[in-house]
Amino acid sequence: MNMQGEPLPDSPTGRLLSGYSRLDDVPDELIGADGRIRPVWHDLIQAIAAMSEEELSARMARGDQYLRDAGVFYRHYGPQDTTERDWPLSHMPLLIDETEWNVIADGLVQRADLLERIIADLYGPNSLVADGHLPAPLIANNREWLRPLVGVTPRSGHFLHFLAFDLGRGPDGNWWVLGDRTQAPSGAGFALENRIATSRIFSDTYGRSNVERLAGFFRDFRDRLLALRENEEGRVGILTPGPLNDTYFEHAYIARYLGFMLLEGEDLTVRNGRLMVRTIDGLSPVSVLWRRLDSAWADPLELNDNSRLGTPGMVGAVRNGSVTMINALGSGVLETRAFLAFVPRICEAMTGESLKIPNIATWWCGQPREREHVKANAQKMTIGDAFATRLPFDLDDISVVGGTVGEHRNAVDNWIDTSAAHLVGQEVVTLSTAPAFVDGALAPRPMSLRVFLARTADGWRVMPGGFARIGRSGDTPELAMQRGGSVADVWVVRKSAVDRETTLAPSAAPFVRNQPGVLPSRAADNLYWLGRYVERAETMIRLTRAYHLRLAETAWPDTPLLSDLADYLKLLGIEPEDAIPEGISAAIASASASAGHVRDRFSLDGWLALSDIEKTIRNMARTATPGDDMARAMGVLLRKLSGFSGLVHENMYRFNGWRFLSIGRSLERAIAITYVLARFADPDAPEGALDLAVEVGDSAMSHRRRYAVATNRETVIDLLALDPLNPRSVVHQFDKLQEHFGFLPGAERHRPTTELQRAMLKTHAALSVHTAGSLDTAALLNLGAEIGQLSEEIRKAYFR
């Protein structure tokens, strides 16, 4: 029965849809023309309607918890600063049946092929301009059209390899393209995380539904990138602007998921026309680079000379044909808003066909007739920058929005006339609405769909799903995440069973244990300093706890030992009376920063453990007081830090990255123990200083078992400096360092001894010939300086 215009029924499903006052308020994403729930939605809606509010809330919490545990975030840019925000999942997926999806996919493949032909012409014969299909000023004045790339044919034979299209559905049920994403499309990795989170919320329904899997899409694209290498020695890398980019999580996630190197501009250099990555073993060629930054920033030598994100000579390497860029530099020209005005006619001219999925109606004001049309219809349009690349409802690059012209009509007309070549008018976007949970019930929210295409060996493959952007309210501009919009998973539902695809090779393939990949110097540098910062924080925490334990035992904080310890803490940047000393917070923040630069190489559990330590520090800063309370707080912090160290060091694969992390840890521990001994094992140190040194060295139990005498200077020096069986001793750190260096490049027996090896041998030998009696304060201070100098030798050997 057609129920359009009638009130919703008083039933579980009707109450679930209480956000809609009447059925004619419900768009065709959920309700068909007959007023009934579309068949593709039926099972999910029935399952949700049968759930209690408590069960539904628990399921949503399960999905949110997964995203938090996975560390999924995006960077929000505010008026004051930028912050990491939790990924804004809209818990209700968008469902599309296979018949409709096949139509969408077919139309987008047509558009992808068309865009490839257009960009090949723009950087080649330029016949589109010559034949009058594109105005010359639209190209010449376009900041995304890069003159240094004119005439450069990509080594792969294609300019475009990975695309995204933003789609909207109108109230009439037809889809249209809102924007083309050809520069460096983002969101594919987030689509994977949306799928995992949503499938955990509705695991039962998802499990029995024939929802297309996403893994096959990524497997085919990965295989295609590997096939584009010159040879097996060539590397595939993903170029990221770095951790401050709003989608950096996705860059790291995709790199880890596909097994590619995540690179920043400083990791790369150009030698003899070839793009190379700086590794701990020297320069290694990069054959394929999937860039995730805008073209203009890729090369400060030939493009934007203000860029600190790119690599000088990158354009030369592309021109030389030594690297395949995904997508080609300069492909962002296709994203500019004004291009949409000409794509329909270009399609007919180039292919003899109309667009299967039209794009949003657009008029470039640089043409007299179009300009007059925009002026006459300004009340019904958005008018803005012709060369902008964002969607009409994204952020703040719209100057006039339809319906707001009003009494300013003359000023708007004058503005259009004087700035015509730089303006476009587009019809006001009215999007269909999708169901979204609002206060436990489904309510209508505007929706746009982002769909991804990847070029494979068999042509374009469309990701079966992508993600939907859901508005925070009924206003279309609220779709943007920066304005509070959310993101939903998209289920493409087949009528028959779907293949359970994975990114792994079929089980029939021969067993191969791949060799560990190369380690970029910057990644090794960050792992090394991660180890150092964590160990430095541990030393500070142990010293601070020792101070407050002794403070709790006496009413006199100016006793000789406490005064001496307070002075030593201040040398480390710690005010002992502070709730949480700034030096500790700074060390943990530095550790997090180092880990943030290697998110693709760092375990998820390790990252979450480090984040938990930062949260613990913030909480303690509001509650801890000097003495007993502070000592307990330091104990909690120490246990969490030890848990992090154990988690990372015990579970990381023993490749070179783990070795640099361990080298940093051992070197920092050796320096810390050496200087603690120089200060608190000095003959003139105050009473109790020797016991403090043993305590800070976490060796009190070992001392009692090892020596049958009271603590004295020789037993402390022997245990903490010279005992190879004590994992806290200085000599033990040198044994570990020599072991690690033996596995690193440059340590092969047939090679000459390096500066680093000679410095290591010299310092280790000097320490080994000492006795507990001869290792006096002056010798300890000299030893500390020599150990510190090793860090510079490590830098010169591996981090240049």
JSON list of C-alpha atoms in Angstrom, two decimals, residues 133-303:
[
{"chain": "A", "resi": 133, "resn": "HIS", "atom": "CA", "xyz": [36.42, 23.17, -26.53]},
{"chain": "A", "resi": 134, "resn": "LEU", "atom": "CA", "xyz": [38.30, 24.80, -23.65]},
{"chain": "A", "resi": 135, "resn": "PRO", "atom": "CA", "xyz": [39.01, 28.54, -23.26]},
{"chain": "A", "resi": 136, "resn": "ALA", "atom": "CA", "xyz": [42.73, 29.26, -23.22]},
{"chain": "A", "resi": 137, "resn": "PRO", "atom": "CA", "xyz": [42.55, 31.52, -20.10]},
{"chain": "A", "resi": 138, "resn": "LEU", "atom": "CA", "xyz": [41.05, 28.64, -18.14]},
{"chain": "A", "resi": 139, "resn": "ILE", "atom": "CA", "xyz": [44.30, 26.75, -18.65]},
{"chain": "A", "resi": 140, "resn": "ALA", "atom": "CA", "xyz": [46.87, 29.54, -18.75]},
{"chain": "A", "resi": 141, "resn": "ASN", "atom": "CA", "xyz": [45.60, 31.16, -15.52]},
{"chain": "A", "resi": 142, "resn": "ASN", "atom": "CA", "xyz": [45.11, 27.89, -13.70]},
{"chain": "A", "resi": 143, "resn": "ARG", "atom": "CA", "xyz": [47.58, 27.45, -10.86]},
{"chain": "A", "resi": 144, "resn": "GLU", "atom": "CA", "xyz": [47.14, 23.68, -11.09]},
{"chain": "A", "resi": 145, "resn": "TRP", "atom": "CA", "xyz": [48.36, 23.59, -14.72]},
{"chain": "A", "resi": 146, "resn": "LEU", "atom": "CA", "xyz": [52.12, 23.15, -14.44]},
{"chain": "A", "resi": 147, "resn": "ARG", "atom": "CA", "xyz": [54.12, 24.44, -17.41]},
{"chain": "A", "resi": 148, "resn": "PRO", "atom": "CA", "xyz": [57.30, 22.44, -16.55]},
{"chain": "A", "resi": 149, "resn": "LEU", "atom": "CA", "xyz": [55.30, 19.24, -17.17]},
{"chain": "A", "resi": 150, "resn": "VAL", "atom": "CA", "xyz": [54.10, 20.17, -20.66]},
{"chain": "A", "resi": 151, "resn": "GLY", "atom": "CA", "xyz": [55.31, 17.60, -23.15]},
{"chain": "A", "resi": 152, "resn": "VAL", "atom": "CA", "xyz": [56.23, 15.06, -20.47]},
{"chain": "A", "resi": 153, "resn": "THR", "atom": "CA", "xyz": [54.66, 11.68, -21.14]},
{"chain": "A", "resi": 154, "resn": "PRO", "atom": "CA", "xyz": [54.43, 9.44, -18.04]},
{"chain": "A", "resi": 155, "resn": "ARG", "atom": "CA", "xyz": [56.64, 6.38, -18.13]},
{"chain": "A", "resi": 156, "resn": "SER", "atom": "CA", "xyz": [53.60, 4.19, -17.45]},
{"chain": "A", "resi": 157, "resn": "GLY", "atom": "CA", "xyz": [51.74, 5.64, -20.44]},
{"chain": "A", "resi": 158, "resn": "HIS", "atom": "CA", "xyz": [48.96, 6.97, -18.19]},
{"chain": "A", "resi": 159, "resn": "PHE", "atom": "CA", "xyz": [48.54, 10.20, -16.23]},
{"chain": "A", "resi": 160, "resn": "LEU", "atom": "CA", "xyz": [45.83, 8.92, -13.89]},
{"chain": "A", "resi": 161, "resn": "HIS", "atom": "CA", "xyz": [45.99, 5.79, -11.76]},
{"chain": "A", "resi": 162, "resn": "PHE", "atom": "CA", "xyz": [43.90, 6.48, -8.65]},
{"chain": "A", "resi": 163, "resn": "LEU", "atom": "CA", "xyz": [40.78, 8.65, -8.70]},
{"chain": "A", "resi": 164, "resn": "ALA", "atom": "CA", "xyz": [37.85, 9.59, -6.52]},
{"chain": "A", "resi": 165, "resn": "PHE", "atom": "CA", "xyz": [34.53, 11.11, -7.49]},
{"chain": "A", "resi": 166, "resn": "ASP", "atom": "CA", "xyz": [32.15, 12.92, -5.16]},
{"chain": "A", "resi": 167, "resn": "LEU", "atom": "CA", "xyz": [28.56, 12.12, -6.07]},
{"chain": "A", "resi": 168, "resn": "GLY", "atom": "CA", "xyz": [25.22, 13.49, -4.97]},
{"chain": "A", "resi": 169, "resn": "ARG", "atom": "CA", "xyz": [21.74, 12.23, -5.57]},
{"chain": "A", "resi": 170, "resn": "GLY", "atom": "CA", "xyz": [18.99, 14.73, -6.30]},
{"chain": "A", "resi": 171, "resn": "PRO", "atom": "CA", "xyz": [15.46, 14.51, -4.97]},
{"chain": "A", "resi": 172, "resn": "ASP", "atom": "CA", "xyz": [14.48, 12.97, -8.31]},
{"chain": "A", "resi": 173, "resn": "GLY", "atom": "CA", "xyz": [16.66, 9.96, -7.53]},
{"chain": "A", "resi": 174, "resn": "ASN", "atom": "CA", "xyz": [19.32, 10.62, -10.19]},
{"chain": "A", "resi": 175, "resn": "TRP", "atom": "CA", "xyz": [23.02, 10.74, -9.38]},
{"chain": "A", "resi": 176, "resn": "TRP", "atom": "CA", "xyz": [25.37, 13.48, -10.53]},
{"chain": "A", "resi": 177, "resn": "VAL", "atom": "CA", "xyz": [29.04, 14.26, -10.06]},
{"chain": "A", "resi": 178, "resn": "LEU", "atom": "CA", "xyz": [29.81, 17.06, -7.60]},
{"chain": "A", "resi": 179, "resn": "GLY", "atom": "CA", "xyz": [33.57, 17.01, -8.11]},
{"chain": "A", "resi": 180, "resn": "ASP", "atom": "CA", "xyz": [36.48, 15.09, -9.62]},
{"chain": "A", "resi": 181, "resn": "ARG", "atom": "CA", "xyz": [39.38, 14.11, -7.37]},
{"chain": "A", "resi": 182, "resn": "THR", "atom": "CA", "xyz": [42.45, 13.65, -9.55]},
{"chain": "A", "resi": 183, "resn": "GLN", "atom": "CA", "xyz": [45.21, 15.30, -7.51]},
{"chain": "A", "resi": 184, "resn": "ALA", "atom": "CA", "xyz": [45.78, 13.09, -4.47]},
{"chain": "A", "resi": 185, "resn": "PRO", "atom": "CA", "xyz": [42.40, 11.60, -3.49]},
{"chain": "A", "resi": 186, "resn": "SER", "atom": "CA", "xyz": [42.02, 10.87, 0.21]},
{"chain": "A", "resi": 187, "resn": "GLY", "atom": "CA", "xyz": [39.68, 8.58, 2.08]},
{"chain": "A", "resi": 188, "resn": "ALA", "atom": "CA", "xyz": [40.31, 5.07, 0.77]},
{"chain": "A", "resi": 189, "resn": "GLY", "atom": "CA", "xyz": [42.04, 4.01, 3.98]},
{"chain": "A", "resi": 190, "resn": "PHE", "atom": "CA", "xyz": [39.30, 5.57, 6.08]},
{"chain": "A", "resi": 191, "resn": "ALA", "atom": "CA", "xyz": [36.77, 3.58, 4.03]},
{"chain": "A", "resi": 192, "resn": "LEU", "atom": "CA", "xyz": [38.50, 0.40, 5.20]},
{"chain": "A", "resi": 193, "resn": "GLU", "atom": "CA", "xyz": [38.31, 1.48, 8.83]},
{"chain": "A", "resi": 194, "resn": "ASN", "atom": "CA", "xyz": [34.66, 2.50, 8.42]},
{"chain": "A", "resi": 195, "resn": "ARG", "atom": "CA", "xyz": [33.95, -0.99, 7.12]},
{"chain": "A", "resi": 196, "resn": "ILE", "atom": "CA", "xyz": [35.62, -2.72, 10.06]},
{"chain": "A", "resi": 197, "resn": "ALA", "atom": "CA", "xyz": [33.91, -0.51, 12.65]},
{"chain": "A", "resi": 198, "resn": "THR", "atom": "CA", "xyz": [30.48, -0.78, 11.04]},
{"chain": "A", "resi": 199, "resn": "SER", "atom": "CA", "xyz": [30.74, -4.54, 10.58]},
{"chain": "A", "resi": 200, "resn": "ARG", "atom": "CA", "xyz": [31.39, -4.82, 14.32]},
{"chain": "A", "resi": 201, "resn": "ILE", "atom": "CA", "xyz": [28.26, -2.81, 15.07]},
{"chain": "A", "resi": 202, "resn": "PHE", "atom": "CA", "xyz": [26.06, -4.93, 12.80]},
{"chain": "A", "resi": 203, "resn": "SER", "atom": "CA", "xyz": [28.15, -8.11, 12.70]},
{"chain": "A", "resi": 204, "resn": "ASP", "atom": "CA", "xyz": [25.16, -10.45, 12.43]},
{"chain": "A", "resi": 205, "resn": "THR", "atom": "CA", "xyz": [23.46, -8.58, 9.59]},
{"chain": "A", "resi": 206, "resn": "TYR", "atom": "CA", "xyz": [26.74, -7.92, 7.79]},
{"chain": "A", "resi": 207, "resn": "GLY", "atom": "CA", "xyz": [27.74, -11.58, 8.07]},
{"chain": "A", "resi": 208, "resn": "ARG", "atom": "CA", "xyz": [24.62, -12.88, 6.35]},
{"chain": "A", "resi": 209, "resn": "SER", "atom": "CA", "xyz": [24.35, -10.09, 3.78]},
{"chain": "A", "resi": 210, "resn": "ASN", "atom": "CA", "xyz": [26.09, -10.32, 0.42]},
{"chain": "A", "resi": 211, "resn": "VAL", "atom": "CA", "xyz": [28.11, -7.16, 0.93]},
{"chain": "A", "resi": 212, "resn": "GLU", "atom": "CA", "xyz": [30.97, -6.65, -1.53]},
{"chain": "A", "resi": 213, "resn": "ARG", "atom": "CA", "xyz": [34.39, -6.82, 0.15]},
{"chain": "A", "resi": 214, "resn": "LEU", "atom": "CA", "xyz": [37.02, -4.11, -0.28]},
{"chain": "A", "resi": 215, "resn": "ALA", "atom": "CA", "xyz": [40.26, -6.09, -0.07]},
{"chain": "A", "resi": 216, "resn": "GLY", "atom": "CA", "xyz": [40.27, -7.18, -3.72]},
{"chain": "A", "resi": 217, "resn": "PHE", "atom": "CA", "xyz": [40.26, -3.55, -4.85]},
{"chain": "A", "resi": 218, "resn": "PHE", "atom": "CA", "xyz": [43.41, -2.78, -2.86]},
{"chain": "A", "resi": 219, "resn": "ARG", "atom": "CA", "xyz": [45.09, -6.05, -3.86]},
{"chain": "A", "resi": 220, "resn": "ASP", "atom": "CA", "xyz": [44.67, -5.34, -7.56]},
{"chain": "A", "resi": 221, "resn": "PHE", "atom": "CA", "xyz": [45.94, -1.78, -7.18]},
{"chain": "A", "resi": 222, "resn": "ARG", "atom": "CA", "xyz": [48.93, -2.91, -5.12]},
{"chain": "A", "resi": 223, "resn": "ASP", "atom": "CA", "xyz": [49.80, -5.51, -7.75]},
{"chain": "A", "resi": 224, "resn": "ARG", "atom": "CA", "xyz": [49.55, -2.86, -10.45]},
{"chain": "A", "resi": 225, "resn": "LEU", "atom": "CA", "xyz": [51.94, -0.52, -8.62]},
{"chain": "A", "resi": 226, "resn": "LEU", "atom": "CA", "xyz": [54.43, -3.34, -8.16]},
{"chain": "A", "resi": 227, "resn": "ALA", "atom": "CA", "xyz": [54.19, -4.16, -11.87]},
{"chain": "A", "resi": 228, "resn": "LEU", "atom": "CA", "xyz": [55.05, -0.55, -12.75]},
{"chain": "A", "resi": 229, "resn": "ARG", "atom": "CA", "xyz": [58.53, -0.86, -11.24]},
{"chain": "A", "resi": 230, "resn": "GLU", "atom": "CA", "xyz": [61.51, -0.89, -13.58]},
{"chain": "A", "resi": 231, "resn": "ASN", "atom": "CA", "xyz": [62.78, -4.06, -11.93]},
{"chain": "A", "resi": 232, "resn": "GLU", "atom": "CA", "xyz": [62.55, -5.85, -8.60]},
{"chain": "A", "resi": 233, "resn": "GLU", "atom": "CA", "xyz": [65.16, -3.55, -7.10]},
{"chain": "A", "resi": 234, "resn": "GLY", "atom": "CA", "xyz": [62.89, -0.54, -7.64]},
{"chain": "A", "resi": 235, "resn": "ARG", "atom": "CA", "xyz": [60.82, 0.52, -4.67]},
{"chain": "A", "resi": 236, "resn": "VAL", "atom": "CA", "xyz": [57.23, 1.68, -4.31]},
{"chain": "A", "resi": 237, "resn": "GLY", "atom": "CA", "xyz": [56.73, 4.56, -1.91]},
{"chain": "A", "resi": 238, "resn": "ILE", "atom": "CA", "xyz": [53.88, 6.70, -0.62]},
{"chain": "A", "resi": 239, "resn": "LEU", "atom": "CA", "xyz": [54.80, 10.37, -0.37]},
{"chain": "A", "resi": 240, "resn": "THR", "atom": "CA", "xyz": [53.15, 12.17, 2.56]},
{"chain": "A", "resi": 241, "resn": "PRO", "atom": "CA", "xyz": [53.33, 15.82, 3.66]},
{"chain": "A", "resi": 242, "resn": "GLY", "atom": "CA", "xyz": [53.92, 14.51, 7.19]},
{"chain": "A", "resi": 243, "resn": "PRO", "atom": "CA", "xyz": [52.13, 14.11, 10.53]},
{"chain": "A", "resi": 244, "resn": "LEU", "atom": "CA", "xyz": [50.55, 17.57, 10.47]},
{"chain": "A", "resi": 245, "resn": "ASN", "atom": "CA", "xyz": [48.46, 16.73, 7.40]},
{"chain": "A", "resi": 246, "resn": "ASP", "atom": "CA", "xyz": [44.75, 16.26, 8.16]},
{"chain": "A", "resi": 247, "resn": "THR", "atom": "CA", "xyz": [44.70, 12.73, 6.69]},
{"chain": "A", "resi": 248, "resn": "TYR", "atom": "CA", "xyz": [48.15, 11.55, 7.84]},
{"chain": "A", "resi": 249, "resn": "PHE", "atom": "CA", "xyz": [46.60, 8.59, 9.67]},
{"chain": "A", "resi": 250, "resn": "GLU", "atom": "CA", "xyz": [45.34, 7.29, 6.34]},
{"chain": "A", "resi": 251, "resn": "HIS", "atom": "CA", "xyz": [48.76, 7.67, 4.71]},
{"chain": "A", "resi": 252, "resn": "ALA", "atom": "CA", "xyz": [50.37, 5.57, 7.45]},
{"chain": "A", "resi": 253, "resn": "TYR", "atom": "CA", "xyz": [47.50, 3.07, 7.44]},
{"chain": "A", "resi": 254, "resn": "ILE", "atom": "CA", "xyz": [47.61, 2.50, 3.67]},
{"chain": "A", "resi": 255, "resn": "ALA", "atom": "CA", "xyz": [51.40, 2.18, 3.71]},
{"chain": "A", "resi": 256, "resn": "ARG", "atom": "CA", "xyz": [51.17, -0.48, 6.41]},
{"chain": "A", "resi": 257, "resn": "TYR", "atom": "CA", "xyz": [48.21, -2.22, 4.75]},
{"chain": "A", "resi": 258, "resn": "LEU", "atom": "CA", "xyz": [49.86, -2.46, 1.33]},
{"chain": "A", "resi": 259, "resn": "GLY", "atom": "CA", "xyz": [53.43, -2.94, 2.55]},
{"chain": "A", "resi": 260, "resn": "PHE", "atom": "CA", "xyz": [54.90, 0.18, 0.93]},
{"chain": "A", "resi": 261, "resn": "MET", "atom": "CA", "xyz": [57.37, 2.69, 2.34]},
{"chain": "A", "resi": 262, "resn": "LEU", "atom": "CA", "xyz": [55.87, 5.87, 3.78]},
{"chain": "A", "resi": 263, "resn": "LEU", "atom": "CA", "xyz": [58.16, 8.70, 2.74]},
{"chain": "A", "resi": 264, "resn": "GLU", "atom": "CA", "xyz": [58.46, 12.41, 3.33]},
{"chain": "A", "resi": 265, "resn": "GLY", "atom": "CA", "xyz": [60.17, 14.79, 0.95]},
{"chain": "A", "resi": 266, "resn": "GLU", "atom": "CA", "xyz": [63.39, 14.85, 2.97]},
{"chain": "A", "resi": 267, "resn": "ASP", "atom": "CA", "xyz": [63.67, 11.06, 2.59]},
{"chain": "A", "resi": 268, "resn": "LEU", "atom": "CA", "xyz": [64.20, 11.46, -1.15]},
{"chain": "A", "resi": 269, "resn": "THR", "atom": "CA", "xyz": [66.90, 12.89, -3.36]},
{"chain": "A", "resi": 270, "resn": "VAL", "atom": "CA", "xyz": [67.61, 12.93, -7.08]},
{"chain": "A", "resi": 271, "resn": "ARG", "atom": "CA", "xyz": [70.92, 11.60, -8.36]},
{"chain": "A", "resi": 272, "resn": "ASN", "atom": "CA", "xyz": [71.75, 11.52, -12.07]},
{"chain": "A", "resi": 273, "resn": "GLY", "atom": "CA", "xyz": [68.10, 11.99, -12.96]},
{"chain": "A", "resi": 274, "resn": "ARG", "atom": "CA", "xyz": [66.90, 9.12, -10.74]},
{"chain": "A", "resi": 275, "resn": "LEU", "atom": "CA", "xyz": [64.72, 9.41, -7.68]},
{"chain": "A", "resi": 276, "resn": "MET", "atom": "CA", "xyz": [66.39, 7.76, -4.69]},
{"chain": "A", "resi": 277, "resn": "VAL", "atom": "CA", "xyz": [65.41, 7.15, -1.07]},
{"chain": "A", "resi": 278, "resn": "ARG", "atom": "CA", "xyz": [67.99, 7.76, 1.63]},
{"chain": "A", "resi": 279, "resn": "THR", "atom": "CA", "xyz": [68.34, 4.56, 3.63]},
{"chain": "A", "resi": 280, "resn": "ILE", "atom": "CA", "xyz": [70.69, 3.40, 6.36]},
{"chain": "A", "resi": 281, "resn": "ASP", "atom": "CA", "xyz": [72.52, 1.45, 3.65]},
{"chain": "A", "resi": 282, "resn": "GLY", "atom": "CA", "xyz": [72.85, 4.37, 1.25]},
{"chain": "A", "resi": 283, "resn": "LEU", "atom": "CA", "xyz": [70.67, 5.43, -1.67]},
{"chain": "A", "resi": 284, "resn": "SER", "atom": "CA", "xyz": [68.07, 3.05, -3.09]},
{"chain": "A", "resi": 285, "resn": "PRO", "atom": "CA", "xyz": [66.01, 3.71, -6.28]},
{"chain": "A", "resi": 286, "resn": "VAL", "atom": "CA", "xyz": [62.31, 4.53, -6.08]},
{"chain": "A", "resi": 287, "resn": "SER", "atom": "CA", "xyz": [60.44, 3.44, -9.21]},
{"chain": "A", "resi": 288, "resn": "VAL", "atom": "CA", "xyz": [56.85, 4.26, -8.25]},
{"chain": "A", "resi": 289, "resn": "LEU", "atom": "CA", "xyz": [55.71, 7.09, -6.00]},
{"chain": "A", "resi": 290, "resn": "TRP", "atom": "CA", "xyz": [52.10, 7.41, -4.87]},
{"chain": "A", "resi": 291, "resn": "ARG", "atom": "CA", "xyz": [52.01, 11.04, -3.83]},
{"chain": "A", "resi": 292, "resn": "ARG", "atom": "CA", "xyz": [49.61, 12.29, -1.18]},
{"chain": "A", "resi": 293, "resn": "LEU", "atom": "CA", "xyz": [50.51, 15.97, -1.47]},
{"chain": "A", "resi": 294, "resn": "ASP", "atom": "CA", "xyz": [49.56, 18.53, -4.07]},
{"chain": "A", "resi": 295, "resn": "SER", "atom": "CA", "xyz": [51.71, 18.71, -7.18]},
{"chain": "A", "resi": 296, "resn": "ALA", "atom": "CA", "xyz": [53.04, 22.22, -6.65]},
{"chain": "A", "resi": 297, "resn": "TRP", "atom": "CA", "xyz": [54.69, 21.21, -3.38]},
{"chain": "A", "resi": 298, "resn": "ALA", "atom": "CA", "xyz": [56.53, 18.23, -4.87]},
{"chain": "A", "resi": 299, "resn": "ASP", "atom": "CA", "xyz": [59.56, 20.11, -6.19]},
{"chain": "A", "resi": 300, "resn": "PRO", "atom": "CA", "xyz": [60.81, 23.45, -4.82]},
{"chain": "A", "resi": 301, "resn": "LEU", "atom": "CA", "xyz": [63.31, 23.64, -7.67]},
{"chain": "A", "resi": 302, "resn": "GLU", "atom": "CA", "xyz": [60.87, 23.84, -10.59]},
{"chain": "A", "resi": 303, "resn": "LEU", "atom": "CA", "xyz": [57.46, 24.32, -8.96]}
]
